[in-house]
Short mmCIF file of N, CA and C in Angstrom, two decimals:
data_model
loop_
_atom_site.label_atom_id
_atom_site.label_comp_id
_atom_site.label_asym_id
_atom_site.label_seq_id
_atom_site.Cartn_x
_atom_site.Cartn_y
_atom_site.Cartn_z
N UNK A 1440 0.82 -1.19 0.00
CA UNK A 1440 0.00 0.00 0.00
C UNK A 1440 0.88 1.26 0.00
N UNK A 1441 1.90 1.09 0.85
CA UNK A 1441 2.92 2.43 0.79
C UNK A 1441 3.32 2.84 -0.48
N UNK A 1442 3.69 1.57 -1.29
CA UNK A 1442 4.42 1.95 -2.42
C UNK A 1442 3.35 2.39 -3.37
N UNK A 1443 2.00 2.65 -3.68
CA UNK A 1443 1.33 3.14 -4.33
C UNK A 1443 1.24 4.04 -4.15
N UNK A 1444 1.05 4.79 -2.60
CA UNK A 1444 1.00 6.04 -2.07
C UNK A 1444 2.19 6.82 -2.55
N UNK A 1445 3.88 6.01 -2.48
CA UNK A 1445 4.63 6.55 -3.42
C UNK A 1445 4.38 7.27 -4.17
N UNK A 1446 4.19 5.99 -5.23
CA UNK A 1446 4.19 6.23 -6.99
C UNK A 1446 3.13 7.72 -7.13
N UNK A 1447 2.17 7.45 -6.33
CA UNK A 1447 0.92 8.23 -6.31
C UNK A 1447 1.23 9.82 -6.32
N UNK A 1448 2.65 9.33 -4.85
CA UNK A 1448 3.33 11.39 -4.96
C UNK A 1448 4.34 11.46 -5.67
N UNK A 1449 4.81 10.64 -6.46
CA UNK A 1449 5.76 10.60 -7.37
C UNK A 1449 5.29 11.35 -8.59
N UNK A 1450 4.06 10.45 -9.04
CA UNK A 1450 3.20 11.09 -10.18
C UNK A 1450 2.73 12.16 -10.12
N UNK A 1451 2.20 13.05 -8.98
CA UNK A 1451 1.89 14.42 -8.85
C UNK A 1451 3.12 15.42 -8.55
N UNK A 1452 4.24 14.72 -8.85
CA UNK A 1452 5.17 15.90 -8.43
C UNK A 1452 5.96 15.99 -9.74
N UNK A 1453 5.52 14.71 -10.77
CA UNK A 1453 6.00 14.96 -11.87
C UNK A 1453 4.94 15.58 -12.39
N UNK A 1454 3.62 15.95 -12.32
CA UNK A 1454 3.03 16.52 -13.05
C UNK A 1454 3.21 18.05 -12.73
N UNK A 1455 3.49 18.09 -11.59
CA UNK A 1455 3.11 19.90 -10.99
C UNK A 1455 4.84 20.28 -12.01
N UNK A 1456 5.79 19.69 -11.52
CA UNK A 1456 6.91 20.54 -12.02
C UNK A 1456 7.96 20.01 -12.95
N UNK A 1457 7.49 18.68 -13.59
CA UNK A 1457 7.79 18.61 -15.13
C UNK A 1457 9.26 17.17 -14.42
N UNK A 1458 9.00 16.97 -15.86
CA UNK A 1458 10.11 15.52 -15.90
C UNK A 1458 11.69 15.47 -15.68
N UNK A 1459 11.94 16.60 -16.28
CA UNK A 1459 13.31 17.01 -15.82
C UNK A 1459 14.02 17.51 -15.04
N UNK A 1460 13.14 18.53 -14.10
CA UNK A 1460 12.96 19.02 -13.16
C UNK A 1460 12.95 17.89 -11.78
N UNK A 1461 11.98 16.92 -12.14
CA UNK A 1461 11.63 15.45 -11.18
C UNK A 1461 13.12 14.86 -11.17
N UNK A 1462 13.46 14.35 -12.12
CA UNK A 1462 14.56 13.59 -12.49
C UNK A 1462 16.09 14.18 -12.09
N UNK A 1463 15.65 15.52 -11.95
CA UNK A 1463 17.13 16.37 -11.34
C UNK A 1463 17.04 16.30 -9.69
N UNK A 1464 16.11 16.61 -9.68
CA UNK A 1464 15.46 16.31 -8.18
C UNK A 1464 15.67 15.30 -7.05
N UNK A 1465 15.22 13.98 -7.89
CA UNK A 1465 15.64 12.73 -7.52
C UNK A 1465 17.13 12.71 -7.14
N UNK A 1466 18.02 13.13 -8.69
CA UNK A 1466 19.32 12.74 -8.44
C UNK A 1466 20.34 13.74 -7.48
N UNK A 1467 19.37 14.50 -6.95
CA UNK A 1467 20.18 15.44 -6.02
C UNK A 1467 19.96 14.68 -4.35
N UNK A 1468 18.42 14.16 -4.71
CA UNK A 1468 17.93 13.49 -3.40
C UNK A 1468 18.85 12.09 -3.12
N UNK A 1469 19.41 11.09 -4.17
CA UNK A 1469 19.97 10.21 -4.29
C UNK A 1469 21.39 10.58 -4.16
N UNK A 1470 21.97 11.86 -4.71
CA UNK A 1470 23.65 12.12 -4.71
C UNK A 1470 23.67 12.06 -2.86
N UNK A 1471 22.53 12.84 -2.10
CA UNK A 1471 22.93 13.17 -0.95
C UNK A 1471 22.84 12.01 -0.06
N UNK A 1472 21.75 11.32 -0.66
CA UNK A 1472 21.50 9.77 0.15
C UNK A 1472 23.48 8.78 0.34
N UNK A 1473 23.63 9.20 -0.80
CA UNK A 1473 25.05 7.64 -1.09
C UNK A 1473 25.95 8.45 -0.43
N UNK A 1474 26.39 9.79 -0.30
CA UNK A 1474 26.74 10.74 0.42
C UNK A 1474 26.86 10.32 1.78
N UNK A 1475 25.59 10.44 2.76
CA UNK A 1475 25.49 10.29 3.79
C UNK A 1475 25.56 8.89 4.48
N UNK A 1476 25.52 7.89 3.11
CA UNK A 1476 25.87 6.68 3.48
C UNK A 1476 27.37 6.11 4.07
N UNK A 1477 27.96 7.17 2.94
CA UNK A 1477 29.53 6.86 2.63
C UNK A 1477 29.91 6.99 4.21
N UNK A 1478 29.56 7.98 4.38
CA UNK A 1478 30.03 9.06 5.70
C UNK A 1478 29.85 8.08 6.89
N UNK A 1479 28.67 7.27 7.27
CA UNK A 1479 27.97 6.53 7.82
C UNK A 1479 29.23 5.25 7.76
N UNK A 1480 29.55 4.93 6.80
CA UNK A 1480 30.44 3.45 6.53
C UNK A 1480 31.84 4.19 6.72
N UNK A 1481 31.72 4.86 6.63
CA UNK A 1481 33.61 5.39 7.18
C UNK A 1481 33.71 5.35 8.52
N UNK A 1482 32.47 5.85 9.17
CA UNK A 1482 32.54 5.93 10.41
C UNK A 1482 32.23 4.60 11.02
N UNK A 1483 32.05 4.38 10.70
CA UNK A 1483 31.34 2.41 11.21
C UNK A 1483 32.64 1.65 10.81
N UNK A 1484 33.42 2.42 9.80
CA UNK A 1484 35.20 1.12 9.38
C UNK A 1484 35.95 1.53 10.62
N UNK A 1485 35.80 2.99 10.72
CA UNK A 1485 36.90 3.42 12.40
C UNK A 1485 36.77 2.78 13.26
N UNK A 1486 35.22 2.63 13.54
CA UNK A 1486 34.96 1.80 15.02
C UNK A 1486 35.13 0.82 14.70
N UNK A 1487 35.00 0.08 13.56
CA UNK A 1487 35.16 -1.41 13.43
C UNK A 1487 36.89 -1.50 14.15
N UNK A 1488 37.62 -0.50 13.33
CA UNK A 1488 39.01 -0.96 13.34
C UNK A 1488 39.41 -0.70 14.82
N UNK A 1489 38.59 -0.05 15.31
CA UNK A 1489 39.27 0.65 16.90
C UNK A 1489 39.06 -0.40 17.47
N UNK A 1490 38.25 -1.28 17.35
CA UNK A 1490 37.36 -2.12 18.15
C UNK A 1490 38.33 -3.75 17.91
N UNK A 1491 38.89 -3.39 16.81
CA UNK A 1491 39.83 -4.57 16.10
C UNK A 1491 41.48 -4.54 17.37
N UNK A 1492 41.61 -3.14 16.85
CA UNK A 1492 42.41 -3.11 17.74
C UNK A 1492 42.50 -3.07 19.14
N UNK A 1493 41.73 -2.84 19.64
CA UNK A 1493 41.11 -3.23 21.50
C UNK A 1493 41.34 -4.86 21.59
N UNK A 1494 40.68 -5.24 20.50
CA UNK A 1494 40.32 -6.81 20.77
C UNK A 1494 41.79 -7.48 20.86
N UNK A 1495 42.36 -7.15 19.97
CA UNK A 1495 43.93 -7.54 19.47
C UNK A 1495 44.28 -7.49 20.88
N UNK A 1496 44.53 -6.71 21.58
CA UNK A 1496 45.53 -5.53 22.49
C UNK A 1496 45.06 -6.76 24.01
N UNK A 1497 43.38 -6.76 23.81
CA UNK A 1497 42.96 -8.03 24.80
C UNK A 1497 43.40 -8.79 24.69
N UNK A 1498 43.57 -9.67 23.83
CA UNK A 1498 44.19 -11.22 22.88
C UNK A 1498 45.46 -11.62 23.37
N UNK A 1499 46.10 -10.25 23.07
CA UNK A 1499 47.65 -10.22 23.60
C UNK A 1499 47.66 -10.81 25.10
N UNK A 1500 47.16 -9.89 26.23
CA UNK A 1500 47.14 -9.80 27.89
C UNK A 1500 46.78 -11.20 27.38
N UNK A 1501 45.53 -11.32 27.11
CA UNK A 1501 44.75 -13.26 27.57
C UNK A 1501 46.05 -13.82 27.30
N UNK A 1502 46.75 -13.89 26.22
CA UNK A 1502 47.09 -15.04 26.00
C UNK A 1502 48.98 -14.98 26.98
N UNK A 1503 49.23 -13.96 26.84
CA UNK A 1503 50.51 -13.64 28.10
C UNK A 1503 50.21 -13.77 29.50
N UNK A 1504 48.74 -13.76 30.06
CA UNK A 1504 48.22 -14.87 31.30
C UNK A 1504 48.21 -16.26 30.98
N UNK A 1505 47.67 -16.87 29.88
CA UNK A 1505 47.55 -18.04 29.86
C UNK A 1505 49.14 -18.67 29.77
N UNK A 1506 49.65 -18.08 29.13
CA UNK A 1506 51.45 -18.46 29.48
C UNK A 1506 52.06 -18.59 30.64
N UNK A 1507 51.62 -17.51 31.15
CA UNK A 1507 52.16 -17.79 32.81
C UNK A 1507 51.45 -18.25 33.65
N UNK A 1508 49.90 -18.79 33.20
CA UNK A 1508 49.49 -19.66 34.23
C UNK A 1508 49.78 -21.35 34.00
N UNK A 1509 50.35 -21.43 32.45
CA UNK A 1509 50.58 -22.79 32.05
C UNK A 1509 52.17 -23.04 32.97
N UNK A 1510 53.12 -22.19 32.65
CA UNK A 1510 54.02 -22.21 33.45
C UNK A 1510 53.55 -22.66 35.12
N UNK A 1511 52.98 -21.70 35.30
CA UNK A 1511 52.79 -21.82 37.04
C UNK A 1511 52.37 -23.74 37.20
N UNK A 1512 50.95 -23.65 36.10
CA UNK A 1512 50.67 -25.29 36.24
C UNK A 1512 51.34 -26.15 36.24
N UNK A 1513 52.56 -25.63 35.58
CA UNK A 1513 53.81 -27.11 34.49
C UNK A 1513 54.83 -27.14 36.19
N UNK A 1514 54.98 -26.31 37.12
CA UNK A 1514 56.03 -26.08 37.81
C UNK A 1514 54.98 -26.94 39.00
N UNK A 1515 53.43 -26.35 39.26
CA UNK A 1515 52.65 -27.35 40.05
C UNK A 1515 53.16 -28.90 39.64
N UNK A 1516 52.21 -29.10 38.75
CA UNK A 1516 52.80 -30.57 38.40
C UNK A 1516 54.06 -31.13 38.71
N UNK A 1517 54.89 -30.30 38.02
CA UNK A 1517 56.48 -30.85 38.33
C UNK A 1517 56.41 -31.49 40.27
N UNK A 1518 56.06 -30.20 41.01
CA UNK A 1518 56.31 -30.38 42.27
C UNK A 1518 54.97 -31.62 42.70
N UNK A 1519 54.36 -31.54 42.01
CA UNK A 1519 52.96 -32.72 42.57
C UNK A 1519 54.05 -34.24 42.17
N UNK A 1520 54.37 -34.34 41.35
CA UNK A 1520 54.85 -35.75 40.74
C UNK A 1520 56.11 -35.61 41.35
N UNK A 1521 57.23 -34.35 41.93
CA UNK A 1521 58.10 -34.95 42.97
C UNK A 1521 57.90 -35.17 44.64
N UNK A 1522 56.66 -34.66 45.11
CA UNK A 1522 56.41 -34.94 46.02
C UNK A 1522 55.73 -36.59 45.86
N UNK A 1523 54.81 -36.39 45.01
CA UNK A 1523 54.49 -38.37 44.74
C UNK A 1523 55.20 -39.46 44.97
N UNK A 1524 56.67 -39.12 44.17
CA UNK A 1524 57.49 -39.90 44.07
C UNK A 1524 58.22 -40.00 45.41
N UNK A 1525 58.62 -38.43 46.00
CA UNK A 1525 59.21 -38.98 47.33
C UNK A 1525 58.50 -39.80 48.37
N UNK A 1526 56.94 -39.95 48.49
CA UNK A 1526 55.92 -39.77 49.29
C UNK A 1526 56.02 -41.83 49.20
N UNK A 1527 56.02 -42.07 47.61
CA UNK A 1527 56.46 -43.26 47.35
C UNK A 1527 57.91 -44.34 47.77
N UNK A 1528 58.36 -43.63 47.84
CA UNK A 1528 60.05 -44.02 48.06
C UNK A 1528 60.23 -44.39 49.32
N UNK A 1529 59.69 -43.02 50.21
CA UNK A 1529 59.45 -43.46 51.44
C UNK A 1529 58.55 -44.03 52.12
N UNK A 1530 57.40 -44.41 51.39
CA UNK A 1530 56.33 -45.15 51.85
C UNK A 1530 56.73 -46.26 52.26
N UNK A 1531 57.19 -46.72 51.56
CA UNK A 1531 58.41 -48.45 51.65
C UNK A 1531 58.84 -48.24 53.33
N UNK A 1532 59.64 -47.24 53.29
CA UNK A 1532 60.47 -47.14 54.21
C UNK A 1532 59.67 -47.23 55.71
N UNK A 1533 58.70 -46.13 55.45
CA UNK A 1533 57.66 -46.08 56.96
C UNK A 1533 57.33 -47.49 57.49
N UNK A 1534 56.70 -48.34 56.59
CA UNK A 1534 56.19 -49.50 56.85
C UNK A 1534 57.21 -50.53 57.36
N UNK A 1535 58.45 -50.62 56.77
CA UNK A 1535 59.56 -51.35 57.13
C UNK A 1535 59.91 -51.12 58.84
N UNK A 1536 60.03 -49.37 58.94
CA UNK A 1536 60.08 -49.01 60.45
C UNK A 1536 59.16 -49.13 61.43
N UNK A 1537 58.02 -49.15 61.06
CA UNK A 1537 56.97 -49.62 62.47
C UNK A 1537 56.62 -50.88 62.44
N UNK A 1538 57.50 -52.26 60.78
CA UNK A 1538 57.16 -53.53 61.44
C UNK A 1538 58.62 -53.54 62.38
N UNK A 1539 59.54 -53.18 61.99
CA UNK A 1539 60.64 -52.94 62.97
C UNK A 1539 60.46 -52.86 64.34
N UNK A 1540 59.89 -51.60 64.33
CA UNK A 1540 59.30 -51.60 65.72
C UNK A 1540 58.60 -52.25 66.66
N UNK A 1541 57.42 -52.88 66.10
CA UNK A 1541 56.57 -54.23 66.49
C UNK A 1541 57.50 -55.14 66.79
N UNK A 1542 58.06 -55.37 65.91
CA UNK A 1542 58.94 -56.54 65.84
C UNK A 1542 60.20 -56.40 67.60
N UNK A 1543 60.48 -55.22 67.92
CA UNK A 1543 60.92 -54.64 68.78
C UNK A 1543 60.60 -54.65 70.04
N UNK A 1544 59.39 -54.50 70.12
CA UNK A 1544 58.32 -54.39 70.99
C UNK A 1544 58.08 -55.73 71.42
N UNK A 1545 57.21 -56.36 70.62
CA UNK A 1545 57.20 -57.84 71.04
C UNK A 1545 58.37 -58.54 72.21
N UNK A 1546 59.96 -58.19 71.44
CA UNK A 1546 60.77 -59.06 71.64
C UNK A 1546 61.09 -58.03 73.01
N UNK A 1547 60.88 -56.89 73.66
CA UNK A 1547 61.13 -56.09 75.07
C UNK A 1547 59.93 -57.13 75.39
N UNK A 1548 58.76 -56.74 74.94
CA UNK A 1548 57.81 -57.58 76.12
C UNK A 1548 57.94 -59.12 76.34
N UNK A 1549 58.86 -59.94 75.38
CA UNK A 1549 59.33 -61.38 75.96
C UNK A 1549 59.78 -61.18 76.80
N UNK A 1550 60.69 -60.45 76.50
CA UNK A 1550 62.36 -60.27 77.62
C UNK A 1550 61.69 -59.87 79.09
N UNK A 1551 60.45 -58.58 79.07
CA UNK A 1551 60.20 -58.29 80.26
C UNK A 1551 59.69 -59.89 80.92
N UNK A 1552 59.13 -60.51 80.11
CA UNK A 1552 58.17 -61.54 81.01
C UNK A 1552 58.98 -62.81 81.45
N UNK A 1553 60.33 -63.22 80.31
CA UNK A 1553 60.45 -63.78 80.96
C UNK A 1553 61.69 -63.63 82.39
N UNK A 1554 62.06 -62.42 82.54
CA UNK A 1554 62.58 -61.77 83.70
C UNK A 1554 61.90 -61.62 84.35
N UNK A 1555 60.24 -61.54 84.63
CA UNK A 1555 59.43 -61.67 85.47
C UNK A 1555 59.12 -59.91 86.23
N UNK A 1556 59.46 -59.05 85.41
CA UNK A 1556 58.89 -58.18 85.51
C UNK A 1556 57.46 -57.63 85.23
#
């Protein structure tokens, strides 16, 4: 329906002030339209690019944290798997010393009994 209403003032504005007149008209209405477009997309490439470059500038920091938190992790680990290993090594060892000890124990409490203490 709009676009008839158009055509409708299109056609009375070519009749009141002639075809060439219309047609100059238009292309002054159209020079200023692509005009104000241009202007519109230049300004929309700046922010694009400002916005490019923010993002970049973020990208950078993220990824120079994620470096030094992989580090920090790689040095965790390191110390998780040498504490494991010592935790292992000596595990052996603990168990050896308190059958030791038992073994220790027992043989004081023969000795006490049969001394008759």
């Amino acid at each position: 329906m709009e676009g008839v209403i158009a055509a409708n003032d299109m056609y009375k504005l070519v009749s009141a002030i002639g075809i060439i007149p219309s047609l100059v008209l238009a292309a002054v209405v159209v020079f200023f339209l692509f005009r104000e477009q241009k202007k519109n997309n230049e300004t929309m490439q700046k922010g694009m690019a400002d916005l490019k470059a923010a993002s970049d500038k973020a990208d950078a920091q993220l990824l120079e944290q994620i470096t030094k938190l992989n580090v920090k992790i790689d040095c965790v680990k390191d110390e998780s798997i040498q504490k494991e290993q010592y935790f292992n090594d000596w595990g052996g060892w603990r168990t050896e010393f308190k059958d030791l000890r038992d073994l220790l124990n027992q043989w004081i409490l023969k000795e006490q009994q049969k001394n008759g203490n």
